[in-house]
């Protein structure tokens, strides 16, 4: 019997296929197509303290094998989210990973305090890497000091054992160095990678296509960047579990991230084209692992690091 179970920090999941934050809201639309309990977890859209309308439109542009977005963390704010989305997700029986984002270290502290006594949450994804903030200085994960401060604030205020998954950007010189900082600050696991900062110029209007000018690039175009980042971080800290993401569209793609060192995989952009992509990827991944002779997912995590004769 194949064992598909996985864990991130102290949280356990029946299988490694999660939604990616921002690509499925809180799962309502997906629940028309399959039971959310079929997923390893639903990762909610990063929620902020206050309601937020996001950036001006246009906010999306197609790119070769990818998509550029500049949503700007649109959302209802934590109070409405806790009142409407969490009870609904609990009713579905879903495994819930709540993603949070802040404009300041204090925002992260307040968000953590608001979540500390909420039941039914498996883990917190702390998004310190949104590329679509007005002030690039607010991309906490671009600097070791700010990355550390945001994670420390969550750790101090969340209380108890709720695992913290720090979401990092690949737009840095050394992602392994930032990863080491956030783990030292109290992160139990890492989400790798957020989108890659990009830009598209419309050659007819001769102006940037996105109102926000820059945006986050996702989709298959960034998968090699995700594989590289996961591989580097797993090599530096093999004991720290990774939720991998970045352009996964098939079970083969998910397998590639697992071989690099991911213990679970989030599916994002692929869901826009096919709402059942997550279910297809889950089945393909399981079949691929079995075809390669693995008895469990865990045996395959980081397999690409193992040297011949030491398997
Ligand atoms: C956004 O809402 O702008 C995207 C969030 C993110 O990439 O972290």
PDB file of C-alpha atoms and ligand atoms in Angstrom:
ATOM      1  CA  UNK A   1       0.000   0.000   0.000  1.00  0.00           C
ATOM      2  CA  UNK A   2       1.551   3.304  -1.122  1.00  0.00           C
ATOM      3  CA  UNK A   3       2.001   5.915   1.634  1.00  0.00           C
ATOM      4  CA  UNK A   4       1.198   9.411   0.317  1.00  0.00           C
ATOM      5  CA  UNK A   5       1.298  11.136   3.743  1.00  0.00           C
ATOM      6  CA  UNK A   6       3.493  14.135   4.364  1.00  0.00           C
ATOM      7  CA  UNK A   7       4.231  16.777   6.985  1.00  0.00           C
ATOM      8  CA  UNK A   8       5.341  20.400   7.278  1.00  0.00           C
ATOM      9  CA  UNK A   9       6.652  21.284  10.697  1.00  0.00           C
ATOM     10  CA  UNK A  10       4.367  19.522  13.196  1.00  0.00           C
ATOM     11  CA  UNK A  11       1.399  19.429  10.777  1.00  0.00           C
ATOM     12  CA  UNK A  12       0.523  16.196   8.966  1.00  0.00           C
ATOM     13  CA  UNK A  13      -1.378  15.897   5.695  1.00  0.00           C
ATOM     14  CA  UNK A  14      -2.918  12.883   3.966  1.00  0.00           C
ATOM     15  CA  UNK A  15      -1.336  13.806   0.623  1.00  0.00           C
ATOM     16  CA  UNK A  16       1.141  16.406  -0.689  1.00  0.00           C
ATOM     17  CA  UNK A  17      -1.054  18.311  -3.182  1.00  0.00           C
ATOM     18  CA  UNK A  18      -2.174  21.753  -1.942  1.00  0.00           C
ATOM     19  CA  UNK A  19      -3.707  24.776  -3.632  1.00  0.00           C
ATOM     20  CA  UNK A  20      -1.393  27.775  -4.017  1.00  0.00           C
ATOM     21  CA  UNK A  21      -2.268  30.903  -2.122  1.00  0.00           C
ATOM     22  CA  UNK A  22      -4.106  33.429  -4.283  1.00  0.00           C
ATOM     23  CA  UNK A  23      -5.133  31.001  -7.014  1.00  0.00           C
ATOM     24  CA  UNK A  24      -8.270  29.488  -5.481  1.00  0.00           C
ATOM     25  CA  UNK A  25      -9.539  32.065  -2.955  1.00  0.00           C
ATOM     26  CA  UNK A  26     -10.729  30.034   0.019  1.00  0.00           C
ATOM     27  CA  UNK A  27     -11.702  27.079  -2.176  1.00  0.00           C
ATOM     28  CA  UNK A  28     -15.404  27.870  -2.800  1.00  0.00           C
ATOM     29  CA  UNK A  29     -15.156  27.704  -6.597  1.00  0.00           C
ATOM     30  CA  UNK A  30     -13.067  24.510  -6.515  1.00  0.00           C
ATOM     31  CA  UNK A  31     -15.576  22.827  -4.206  1.00  0.00           C
ATOM     32  CA  UNK A  32     -18.041  22.707  -7.146  1.00  0.00           C
ATOM     33  CA  UNK A  33     -15.678  20.261  -8.852  1.00  0.00           C
ATOM     34  CA  UNK A  34     -14.396  18.009  -6.035  1.00  0.00           C
ATOM     35  CA  UNK A  35     -14.432  17.592  -2.258  1.00  0.00           C
ATOM     36  CA  UNK A  36     -11.836  19.837  -0.642  1.00  0.00           C
ATOM     37  CA  UNK A  37     -10.961  16.918   1.658  1.00  0.00           C
ATOM     38  CA  UNK A  38      -9.300  15.354  -1.427  1.00  0.00           C
ATOM     39  CA  UNK A  39      -6.566  17.987  -1.177  1.00  0.00           C
ATOM     40  CA  UNK A  40      -3.612  17.800   1.172  1.00  0.00           C
ATOM     41  CA  UNK A  41      -4.652  21.319   2.191  1.00  0.00           C
ATOM     42  CA  UNK A  42      -6.362  24.479   0.980  1.00  0.00           C
ATOM     43  CA  UNK A  43      -3.936  27.398   1.215  1.00  0.00           C
ATOM     44  CA  UNK A  44      -6.045  30.554   1.377  1.00  0.00           C
ATOM     45  CA  UNK A  45      -5.349  33.845  -0.427  1.00  0.00           C
ATOM     46  CA  UNK A  46      -2.936  35.909   1.708  1.00  0.00           C
ATOM     47  CA  UNK A  47      -5.122  37.906   4.075  1.00  0.00           C
ATOM     48  CA  UNK A  48      -4.224  41.313   5.466  1.00  0.00           C
ATOM     49  CA  UNK A  49      -5.460  43.257   8.468  1.00  0.00           C
ATOM     50  CA  UNK A  50      -7.821  45.596   6.620  1.00  0.00           C
ATOM     51  CA  UNK A  51     -10.067  45.112   3.561  1.00  0.00           C
ATOM     52  CA  UNK A  52      -8.085  45.923   0.457  1.00  0.00           C
ATOM     53  CA  UNK A  53      -9.187  46.558  -3.127  1.00  0.00           C
ATOM     54  CA  UNK A  54      -5.756  45.808  -4.614  1.00  0.00           C
ATOM     55  CA  UNK A  55      -3.982  47.548  -7.446  1.00  0.00           C
ATOM     56  CA  UNK A  56      -5.515  49.317 -10.440  1.00  0.00           C
ATOM     57  CA  UNK A  57      -6.437  47.319 -13.570  1.00  0.00           C
ATOM     58  CA  UNK A  58      -5.183  45.806 -15.836  1.00  0.00           C
ATOM     59  CA  UNK A  59      -3.741  43.357 -13.321  1.00  0.00           C
ATOM     60  CA  UNK A  60      -2.925  40.376 -15.483  1.00  0.00           C
ATOM     61  CA  UNK A  61      -0.987  39.751 -18.674  1.00  0.00           C
ATOM     62  CA  UNK A  62      -0.232  36.541 -20.540  1.00  0.00           C
ATOM     63  CA  UNK A  63       3.422  35.710 -21.152  1.00  0.00           C
ATOM     64  CA  UNK A  64       5.134  32.788 -22.941  1.00  0.00           C
ATOM     65  CA  UNK A  65       4.367  29.739 -20.745  1.00  0.00           C
ATOM     66  CA  UNK A  66       3.323  31.996 -17.921  1.00  0.00           C
ATOM     67  CA  UNK A  67       1.227  34.757 -16.473  1.00  0.00           C
ATOM     68  CA  UNK A  68       2.078  38.100 -14.919  1.00  0.00           C
ATOM     69  CA  UNK A  69      -0.160  39.355 -12.094  1.00  0.00           C
ATOM     70  CA  UNK A  70      -0.318  42.526 -10.110  1.00  0.00           C
ATOM     71  CA  UNK A  71      -3.353  41.913  -7.896  1.00  0.00           C
ATOM     72  CA  UNK A  72      -1.997  43.759  -4.888  1.00  0.00           C
ATOM     73  CA  UNK A  73      -3.363  41.467  -2.159  1.00  0.00           C
ATOM     74  CA  UNK A  74      -7.044  42.243  -2.695  1.00  0.00           C
ATOM     75  CA  UNK A  75      -9.128  40.797   0.118  1.00  0.00           C
ATOM     76  CA  UNK A  76     -11.808  41.333   2.767  1.00  0.00           C
ATOM     77  CA  UNK A  77      -9.447  41.759   5.731  1.00  0.00           C
ATOM     78  CA  UNK A  78      -8.867  39.347   8.600  1.00  0.00           C
ATOM     79  CA  UNK A  79     -12.107  39.999  10.545  1.00  0.00           C
ATOM     80  CA  UNK A  80     -14.462  39.156   7.658  1.00  0.00           C
ATOM     81  CA  UNK A  81     -12.199  36.253   6.666  1.00  0.00           C
ATOM     82  CA  UNK A  82     -12.443  34.771  10.161  1.00  0.00           C
ATOM     83  CA  UNK A  83     -16.211  35.281  10.233  1.00  0.00           C
ATOM     84  CA  UNK A  84     -17.005  33.864   6.759  1.00  0.00           C
ATOM     85  CA  UNK A  85     -14.195  31.786   5.252  1.00  0.00           C
ATOM     86  CA  UNK A  86     -12.816  29.822   8.174  1.00  0.00           C
ATOM     87  CA  UNK A  87     -16.202  28.447   9.386  1.00  0.00           C
ATOM     88  CA  UNK A  88     -17.063  27.531   5.787  1.00  0.00           C
ATOM     89  CA  UNK A  89     -13.738  25.711   5.287  1.00  0.00           C
ATOM     90  CA  UNK A  90     -14.178  23.922   8.620  1.00  0.00           C
ATOM     91  CA  UNK A  91     -17.659  22.786   7.500  1.00  0.00           C
ATOM     92  CA  UNK A  92     -16.096  21.305   4.355  1.00  0.00           C
ATOM     93  CA  UNK A  93     -13.704  19.276   6.525  1.00  0.00           C
ATOM     94  CA  UNK A  94     -10.767  20.832   4.644  1.00  0.00           C
ATOM     95  CA  UNK A  95      -7.240  20.892   5.970  1.00  0.00           C
ATOM     96  CA  UNK A  96      -6.663  24.652   6.253  1.00  0.00           C
ATOM     97  CA  UNK A  97      -3.427  26.575   5.789  1.00  0.00           C
ATOM     98  CA  UNK A  98      -4.072  30.297   6.345  1.00  0.00           C
ATOM     99  CA  UNK A  99      -1.801  32.657   4.417  1.00  0.00           C
ATOM    100  CA  UNK A 100      -1.173  36.096   5.942  1.00  0.00           C
ATOM    101  CA  UNK A 101       0.549  39.217   4.612  1.00  0.00           C
ATOM    102  CA  UNK A 102       1.379  42.497   6.327  1.00  0.00           C
ATOM    103  CA  UNK A 103       2.527  46.003   5.525  1.00  0.00           C
ATOM    104  CA  UNK A 104       4.604  46.226   8.701  1.00  0.00           C
ATOM    105  CA  UNK A 105       6.101  43.938  11.328  1.00  0.00           C
ATOM    106  CA  UNK A 106       3.323  45.074  13.669  1.00  0.00           C
ATOM    107  CA  UNK A 107       0.692  43.940  11.106  1.00  0.00           C
ATOM    108  CA  UNK A 108       2.162  40.426  11.222  1.00  0.00           C
ATOM    109  CA  UNK A 109       2.055  40.499  15.027  1.00  0.00           C
ATOM    110  CA  UNK A 110      -1.614  41.579  15.094  1.00  0.00           C
ATOM    111  CA  UNK A 111      -2.611  39.006  12.443  1.00  0.00           C
ATOM    112  CA  UNK A 112      -0.930  36.269  14.480  1.00  0.00           C
ATOM    113  CA  UNK A 113      -2.764  37.361  17.643  1.00  0.00           C
ATOM    114  CA  UNK A 114      -6.099  37.303  15.802  1.00  0.00           C
ATOM    115  CA  UNK A 115      -5.400  33.764  14.589  1.00  0.00           C
ATOM    116  CA  UNK A 116      -3.933  32.259  17.732  1.00  0.00           C
ATOM    117  CA  UNK A 117      -7.189  31.002  19.231  1.00  0.00           C
ATOM    118  CA  UNK A 118      -8.895  30.022  15.963  1.00  0.00           C
ATOM    119  CA  UNK A 119      -9.558  26.291  15.822  1.00  0.00           C
ATOM    120  CA  UNK A 120      -9.243  24.041  12.788  1.00  0.00           C
ATOM    121  CA  UNK A 121      -6.137  25.624  11.221  1.00  0.00           C
ATOM    122  CA  UNK A 122      -3.268  23.243  10.353  1.00  0.00           C
ATOM    123  CA  UNK A 123      -0.558  25.814   9.670  1.00  0.00           C
ATOM    124  CA  UNK A 124       0.115  29.473   8.866  1.00  0.00           C
ATOM    125  CA  UNK A 125       1.766  30.494   5.615  1.00  0.00           C
ATOM    126  CA  UNK A 126       3.496  33.795   6.316  1.00  0.00           C
ATOM    127  CA  UNK A 127       3.778  35.603   2.997  1.00  0.00           C
ATOM    128  CA  UNK A 128       6.742  37.957   3.319  1.00  0.00           C
ATOM    129  CA  UNK A 129       7.408  38.012  -0.412  1.00  0.00           C
ATOM    130  CA  UNK A 130       4.463  39.565  -2.284  1.00  0.00           C
ATOM    131  CA  UNK A 131       6.000  41.330  -5.305  1.00  0.00           C
ATOM    132  CA  UNK A 132       2.991  43.634  -5.770  1.00  0.00           C
ATOM    133  CA  UNK A 133       3.333  46.079  -2.906  1.00  0.00           C
ATOM    134  CA  UNK A 134       3.630  49.800  -3.669  1.00  0.00           C
ATOM    135  CA  UNK A 135       6.885  50.036  -1.775  1.00  0.00           C
ATOM    136  CA  UNK A 136       9.541  47.489  -2.781  1.00  0.00           C
ATOM    137  CA  UNK A 137      11.043  48.042   0.670  1.00  0.00           C
ATOM    138  CA  UNK A 138       8.039  46.093   1.991  1.00  0.00           C
ATOM    139  CA  UNK A 139       9.159  42.850   0.376  1.00  0.00           C
ATOM    140  CA  UNK A 140      10.335  41.597   3.761  1.00  0.00           C
ATOM    141  CA  UNK A 141      11.921  38.451   2.315  1.00  0.00           C
ATOM    142  CA  UNK A 142      14.397  40.482   0.220  1.00  0.00           C
ATOM    143  CA  UNK A 143      16.408  41.440   3.322  1.00  0.00           C
ATOM    144  CA  UNK A 144      17.594  39.146   6.140  1.00  0.00           C
ATOM    145  CA  UNK A 145      16.750  41.679   8.897  1.00  0.00           C
ATOM    146  CA  UNK A 146      13.163  42.361   7.778  1.00  0.00           C
ATOM    147  CA  UNK A 147      12.517  38.693   6.979  1.00  0.00           C
ATOM    148  CA  UNK A 148      13.674  37.768  10.468  1.00  0.00           C
ATOM    149  CA  UNK A 149      11.643  40.537  12.139  1.00  0.00           C
ATOM    150  CA  UNK A 150       8.368  39.529  10.441  1.00  0.00           C
ATOM    151  CA  UNK A 151       8.761  35.842  11.322  1.00  0.00           C
ATOM    152  CA  UNK A 152       9.830  36.601  14.895  1.00  0.00           C
ATOM    153  CA  UNK A 153       6.706  38.756  15.305  1.00  0.00           C
ATOM    154  CA  UNK A 154       4.477  35.891  14.175  1.00  0.00           C
ATOM    155  CA  UNK A 155       6.313  33.346  16.345  1.00  0.00           C
ATOM    156  CA  UNK A 156       6.004  35.549  19.454  1.00  0.00           C
ATOM    157  CA  UNK A 157       2.312  36.201  18.923  1.00  0.00           C
ATOM    158  CA  UNK A 158       0.883  32.982  17.542  1.00  0.00           C
ATOM    159  CA  UNK A 159       1.476  30.999  20.722  1.00  0.00           C
ATOM    160  CA  UNK A 160       1.190  27.227  20.934  1.00  0.00           C
ATOM    161  CA  UNK A 161       2.412  24.857  18.307  1.00  0.00           C
ATOM    162  CA  UNK A 162       0.830  26.183  15.096  1.00  0.00           C
ATOM    163  CA  UNK A 163       3.482  25.597  12.410  1.00  0.00           C
ATOM    164  CA  UNK A 164       4.773  28.672  10.566  1.00  0.00           C
ATOM    165  CA  UNK A 165       5.583  28.271   6.870  1.00  0.00           C
ATOM    166  CA  UNK A 166       7.584  31.291   5.645  1.00  0.00           C
ATOM    167  CA  UNK A 167       6.972  32.113   1.971  1.00  0.00           C
ATOM    168  CA  UNK A 168      10.097  33.380   0.242  1.00  0.00           C
ATOM    169  CA  UNK A 169      10.959  35.098  -3.036  1.00  0.00           C
ATOM    170  CA  UNK A 170      13.582  33.815  -5.470  1.00  0.00           C
ATOM    171  CA  UNK A 171      14.426  37.483  -6.274  1.00  0.00           C
ATOM    172  CA  UNK A 172      17.440  37.527  -3.947  1.00  0.00           C
ATOM    173  CA  UNK A 173      21.135  36.725  -4.280  1.00  0.00           C
ATOM    174  CA  UNK A 174      20.994  33.801  -1.829  1.00  0.00           C
ATOM    175  CA  UNK A 175      17.616  32.251  -0.992  1.00  0.00           C
ATOM    176  CA  UNK A 176      19.385  29.734   1.285  1.00  0.00           C
ATOM    177  CA  UNK A 177      20.710  32.616   3.401  1.00  0.00           C
ATOM    178  CA  UNK A 178      17.211  34.134   3.799  1.00  0.00           C
ATOM    179  CA  UNK A 179      15.848  30.647   4.556  1.00  0.00           C
ATOM    180  CA  UNK A 180      18.398  30.223   7.358  1.00  0.00           C
ATOM    181  CA  UNK A 181      17.364  33.599   8.839  1.00  0.00           C
ATOM    182  CA  UNK A 182      13.643  32.798   8.934  1.00  0.00           C
ATOM    183  CA  UNK A 183      14.218  29.334  10.379  1.00  0.00           C
ATOM    184  CA  UNK A 184      16.388  30.897  13.107  1.00  0.00           C
ATOM    185  CA  UNK A 185      13.521  33.362  13.700  1.00  0.00           C
ATOM    186  CA  UNK A 186      11.014  30.565  14.304  1.00  0.00           C
ATOM    187  CA  UNK A 187       9.741  29.321  10.931  1.00  0.00           C
ATOM    188  CA  UNK A 188       9.067  25.563  10.987  1.00  0.00           C
ATOM    189  CA  UNK A 189       8.864  25.139   7.209  1.00  0.00           C
ATOM    190  CA  UNK A 190       9.296  27.138   3.993  1.00  0.00           C
ATOM    191  CA  UNK A 191       7.085  27.893   0.985  1.00  0.00           C
ATOM    192  CA  UNK A 192       9.251  28.181  -2.141  1.00  0.00           C
ATOM    193  CA  UNK A 193       8.762  30.102  -4.381  1.00  0.00           C
ATOM    194  CA  UNK A 194       6.601  33.189  -4.701  1.00  0.00           C
ATOM    195  CA  UNK A 195       6.315  34.662  -8.193  1.00  0.00           C
ATOM    196  CA  UNK A 196       9.297  36.227  -9.936  1.00  0.00           C
ATOM    197  CA  UNK A 197       9.220  39.986 -10.485  1.00  0.00           C
ATOM    198  CA  UNK A 198       8.616  40.749 -14.171  1.00  0.00           C
ATOM    199  CA  UNK A 199       7.256  43.275 -16.649  1.00  0.00           C
ATOM    200  CA  UNK A 200       5.517  43.269 -20.014  1.00  0.00           C
ATOM    201  CA  UNK A 201       5.431  46.269 -22.371  1.00  0.00           C
ATOM    202  CA  UNK A 202       2.664  46.474 -24.961  1.00  0.00           C
ATOM    203  CA  UNK A 203       4.439  47.343 -28.189  1.00  0.00           C
ATOM    204  CA  UNK A 204       1.263  48.897 -29.652  1.00  0.00           C
ATOM    205  CA  UNK A 205       0.633  51.351 -26.811  1.00  0.00           C
ATOM    206  CA  UNK A 206       4.372  51.384 -26.029  1.00  0.00           C
ATOM    207  CA  UNK A 207       3.522  51.373 -22.306  1.00  0.00           C
ATOM    208  CA  UNK A 208       3.647  48.713 -19.557  1.00  0.00           C
ATOM    209  CA  UNK A 209       0.655  46.336 -19.872  1.00  0.00           C
ATOM    210  CA  UNK A 210      -0.035  46.259 -16.139  1.00  0.00           C
ATOM    211  CA  UNK A 211      -1.313  49.351 -14.371  1.00  0.00           C
ATOM    212  CA  UNK A 212       1.112  48.511 -11.565  1.00  0.00           C
ATOM    213  CA  UNK A 213       3.873  48.301 -14.209  1.00  0.00           C
ATOM    214  CA  UNK A 214       5.650  45.307 -12.614  1.00  0.00           C
ATOM    215  CA  UNK A 215       4.022  42.030 -11.600  1.00  0.00           C
ATOM    216  CA  UNK A 216       4.692  38.508 -10.374  1.00  0.00           C
ATOM    217  CA  UNK A 217       5.496  35.926 -13.060  1.00  0.00           C
ATOM    218  CA  UNK A 218       4.023  32.439 -12.517  1.00  0.00           C
ATOM    219  CA  UNK A 219       3.369  29.331 -14.622  1.00  0.00           C
ATOM    220  CA  UNK A 220       5.658  26.773 -16.320  1.00  0.00           C
ATOM    221  CA  UNK A 221       8.135  29.524 -17.325  1.00  0.00           C
ATOM    222  CA  UNK A 222       9.344  29.762 -13.697  1.00  0.00           C
ATOM    223  CA  UNK A 223       9.501  26.042 -12.854  1.00  0.00           C
ATOM    224  CA  UNK A 224      13.307  25.782 -13.303  1.00  0.00           C
ATOM    225  CA  UNK A 225      13.684  28.729 -10.915  1.00  0.00           C
ATOM    226  CA  UNK A 226      11.521  26.915  -8.339  1.00  0.00           C
ATOM    227  CA  UNK A 227      13.472  23.666  -8.774  1.00  0.00           C
ATOM    228  CA  UNK A 228      16.771  25.536  -8.330  1.00  0.00           C
ATOM    229  CA  UNK A 229      15.573  27.393  -5.199  1.00  0.00           C
ATOM    230  CA  UNK A 230      14.131  24.245  -3.584  1.00  0.00           C
ATOM    231  CA  UNK A 231      17.290  22.282  -4.394  1.00  0.00           C
ATOM    232  CA  UNK A 232      19.580  24.975  -2.915  1.00  0.00           C
ATOM    233  CA  UNK A 233      17.546  25.336   0.286  1.00  0.00           C
ATOM    234  CA  UNK A 234      17.138  21.574   0.787  1.00  0.00           C
ATOM    235  CA  UNK A 235      20.888  21.176   0.336  1.00  0.00           C
ATOM    236  CA  UNK A 236      21.584  23.867   2.961  1.00  0.00           C
ATOM    237  CA  UNK A 237      18.925  22.671   5.461  1.00  0.00           C
ATOM    238  CA  UNK A 238      17.720  19.136   4.651  1.00  0.00           C
ATOM    239  CA  UNK A 239      15.887  18.940   7.992  1.00  0.00           C
ATOM    240  CA  UNK A 240      13.512  21.850   7.125  1.00  0.00           C
ATOM    241  CA  UNK A 241      10.388  20.817   5.201  1.00  0.00           C
ATOM    242  CA  UNK A 242       9.511  22.686   2.010  1.00  0.00           C
ATOM    243  CA  UNK A 243       6.127  23.397   0.404  1.00  0.00           C
ATOM    244  CA  UNK A 244       7.219  23.716  -3.224  1.00  0.00           C
ATOM    245  CA  UNK A 245       5.450  25.702  -5.940  1.00  0.00           C
ATOM    246  CA  UNK A 246       6.153  27.361  -9.251  1.00  0.00           C
ATOM    247  CA  UNK A 247       4.712  26.309 -12.585  1.00  0.00           C
ATOM    248  CA  UNK A 248       3.515  22.823 -11.661  1.00  0.00           C
ATOM    249  CA  UNK A 249       1.023  21.664 -14.302  1.00  0.00           C
ATOM    250  CA  UNK A 250       1.463  17.865 -14.305  1.00  0.00           C
ATOM    251  CA  UNK A 251       2.332  15.029 -11.942  1.00  0.00           C
ATOM    252  CA  UNK A 252       5.769  14.926 -13.575  1.00  0.00           C
ATOM    253  CA  UNK A 253       6.328  18.585 -12.620  1.00  0.00           C
ATOM    254  CA  UNK A 254       5.291  17.909  -9.012  1.00  0.00           C
ATOM    255  CA  UNK A 255       7.677  14.916  -8.949  1.00  0.00           C
ATOM    256  CA  UNK A 256      10.516  17.202 -10.101  1.00  0.00           C
ATOM    257  CA  UNK A 257       9.943  19.574  -7.145  1.00  0.00           C
ATOM    258  CA  UNK A 258       9.821  16.596  -4.750  1.00  0.00           C
ATOM    259  CA  UNK A 259      13.105  15.211  -6.107  1.00  0.00           C
ATOM    260  CA  UNK A 260      14.612  18.679  -5.496  1.00  0.00           C
ATOM    261  CA  UNK A 261      13.473  18.567  -1.847  1.00  0.00           C
ATOM    262  CA  UNK A 262       9.803  19.584  -1.556  1.00  0.00           C
ATOM    263  CA  UNK A 263       7.649  17.583   0.896  1.00  0.00           C
ATOM    264  CA  UNK A 264       4.406  19.018  -0.536  1.00  0.00           C
ATOM    265  CA  UNK A 265       3.490  20.915  -3.705  1.00  0.00           C
ATOM    266  CA  UNK A 266       1.083  23.804  -4.259  1.00  0.00           C
ATOM    267  CA  UNK A 267      -0.709  24.173  -7.589  1.00  0.00           C
ATOM    268  CA  UNK A 268      -1.546  27.715  -8.697  1.00  0.00           C
ATOM    269  CA  UNK A 269      -1.646  28.987 -12.276  1.00  0.00           C
ATOM    270  CA  UNK A 270      -2.644  25.567 -13.712  1.00  0.00           C
ATOM    271  CA  UNK A 271      -5.960  25.864 -11.813  1.00  0.00           C
ATOM    272  CA  UNK A 272      -7.007  28.917 -13.872  1.00  0.00           C
ATOM    273  CA  UNK A 273      -7.018  26.842 -17.075  1.00  0.00           C
ATOM    274  CA  UNK A 274      -8.453  23.694 -15.493  1.00  0.00           C
ATOM    275  CA  UNK A 275     -10.147  23.767 -12.064  1.00  0.00           C
ATOM    276  CA  UNK A 276      -9.611  20.027 -11.657  1.00  0.00           C
ATOM    277  CA  UNK A 277      -5.861  20.231 -12.441  1.00  0.00           C
ATOM    278  CA  UNK A 278      -5.034  19.564  -8.774  1.00  0.00           C
ATOM    279  CA  UNK A 279      -6.854  16.219  -8.827  1.00  0.00           C
ATOM    280  CA  UNK A 280      -5.209  15.173 -12.108  1.00  0.00           C
ATOM    281  CA  UNK A 281      -1.761  16.153 -10.772  1.00  0.00           C
ATOM    282  CA  UNK A 282      -2.376  14.220  -7.546  1.00  0.00           C
ATOM    283  CA  UNK A 283      -3.196  11.004  -9.445  1.00  0.00           C
ATOM    284  CA  UNK A 284      -0.327  11.455 -11.922  1.00  0.00           C
ATOM    285  CA  UNK A 285       2.158  12.082  -9.101  1.00  0.00           C
ATOM    286  CA  UNK A 286       1.094   8.977  -7.206  1.00  0.00           C
ATOM    287  CA  UNK A 287       1.312   6.832 -10.362  1.00  0.00           C
ATOM    288  CA  UNK A 288       4.751   8.315 -11.180  1.00  0.00           C
ATOM    289  CA  UNK A 289       6.114   7.607  -7.699  1.00  0.00           C
ATOM    290  CA  UNK A 290       4.875   4.018  -7.839  1.00  0.00           C
ATOM    291  CA  UNK A 291       6.286   3.559 -11.367  1.00  0.00           C
ATOM    292  CA  UNK A 292       9.710   4.673 -10.055  1.00  0.00           C
ATOM    293  CA  UNK A 293       9.527   2.016  -7.329  1.00  0.00           C
ATOM    294  CA  UNK A 294       8.833   4.218  -4.298  1.00  0.00           C
ATOM    295  CA  UNK A 295       6.660   2.822  -1.487  1.00  0.00           C
ATOM    296  CA  UNK A 296       6.091   6.268   0.019  1.00  0.00           C
ATOM    297  CA  UNK A 297       6.269   9.934  -0.914  1.00  0.00           C
ATOM    298  CA  UNK A 298       8.805  10.532   1.864  1.00  0.00           C
ATOM    299  CA  UNK A 299      11.388   8.249   0.199  1.00  0.00           C
ATOM    300  CA  UNK A 300      11.358  10.478  -2.887  1.00  0.00           C
ATOM    301  CA  UNK A 301      11.801  13.840  -1.108  1.00  0.00           C
ATOM    302  CA  UNK A 302      15.217  15.243  -2.050  1.00  0.00           C
ATOM    303  CA  UNK A 303      16.153  12.093  -4.008  1.00  0.00           C
ATOM    304  CA  UNK A 304      18.054  14.172  -6.606  1.00  0.00           C
ATOM    305  CA  UNK A 305      20.600  15.062  -3.884  1.00  0.00           C
ATOM    306  CA  UNK A 306      21.565  11.492  -3.188  1.00  0.00           C
ATOM    307  CA  UNK A 307      24.806  10.304  -4.699  1.00  0.00           C
ATOM    308  CA  UNK A 308      25.116   7.061  -6.612  1.00  0.00           C
ATOM    309  CA  UNK A 309      25.873   4.182  -4.215  1.00  0.00           C
ATOM    310  CA  UNK A 310      24.326   6.125  -1.290  1.00  0.00           C
ATOM    311  CA  UNK A 311      20.655   5.802  -2.219  1.00  0.00           C
TER     312      UNK A 311
HETATM  313  C1  LIG B   1      -0.998  39.648  -5.108  1.00  0.00           C
HETATM  314  O1  LIG B   1      -2.117  39.639  -4.584  1.00  0.00           O
HETATM  315  O2  LIG B   1      -0.517  40.684  -5.559  1.00  0.00           O
HETATM  316  C2  LIG B   1      -0.182  38.389  -5.225  1.00  0.00           C
HETATM  317  C3  LIG B   1       0.272  37.939  -3.886  1.00  0.00           C
HETATM  318  C4  LIG B   1       1.641  37.347  -3.903  1.00  0.00           C
HETATM  319  O3  LIG B   1       2.198  37.033  -4.963  1.00  0.00           O
HETATM  320  O4  LIG B   1       2.224  37.185  -2.818  1.00  0.00           O
END
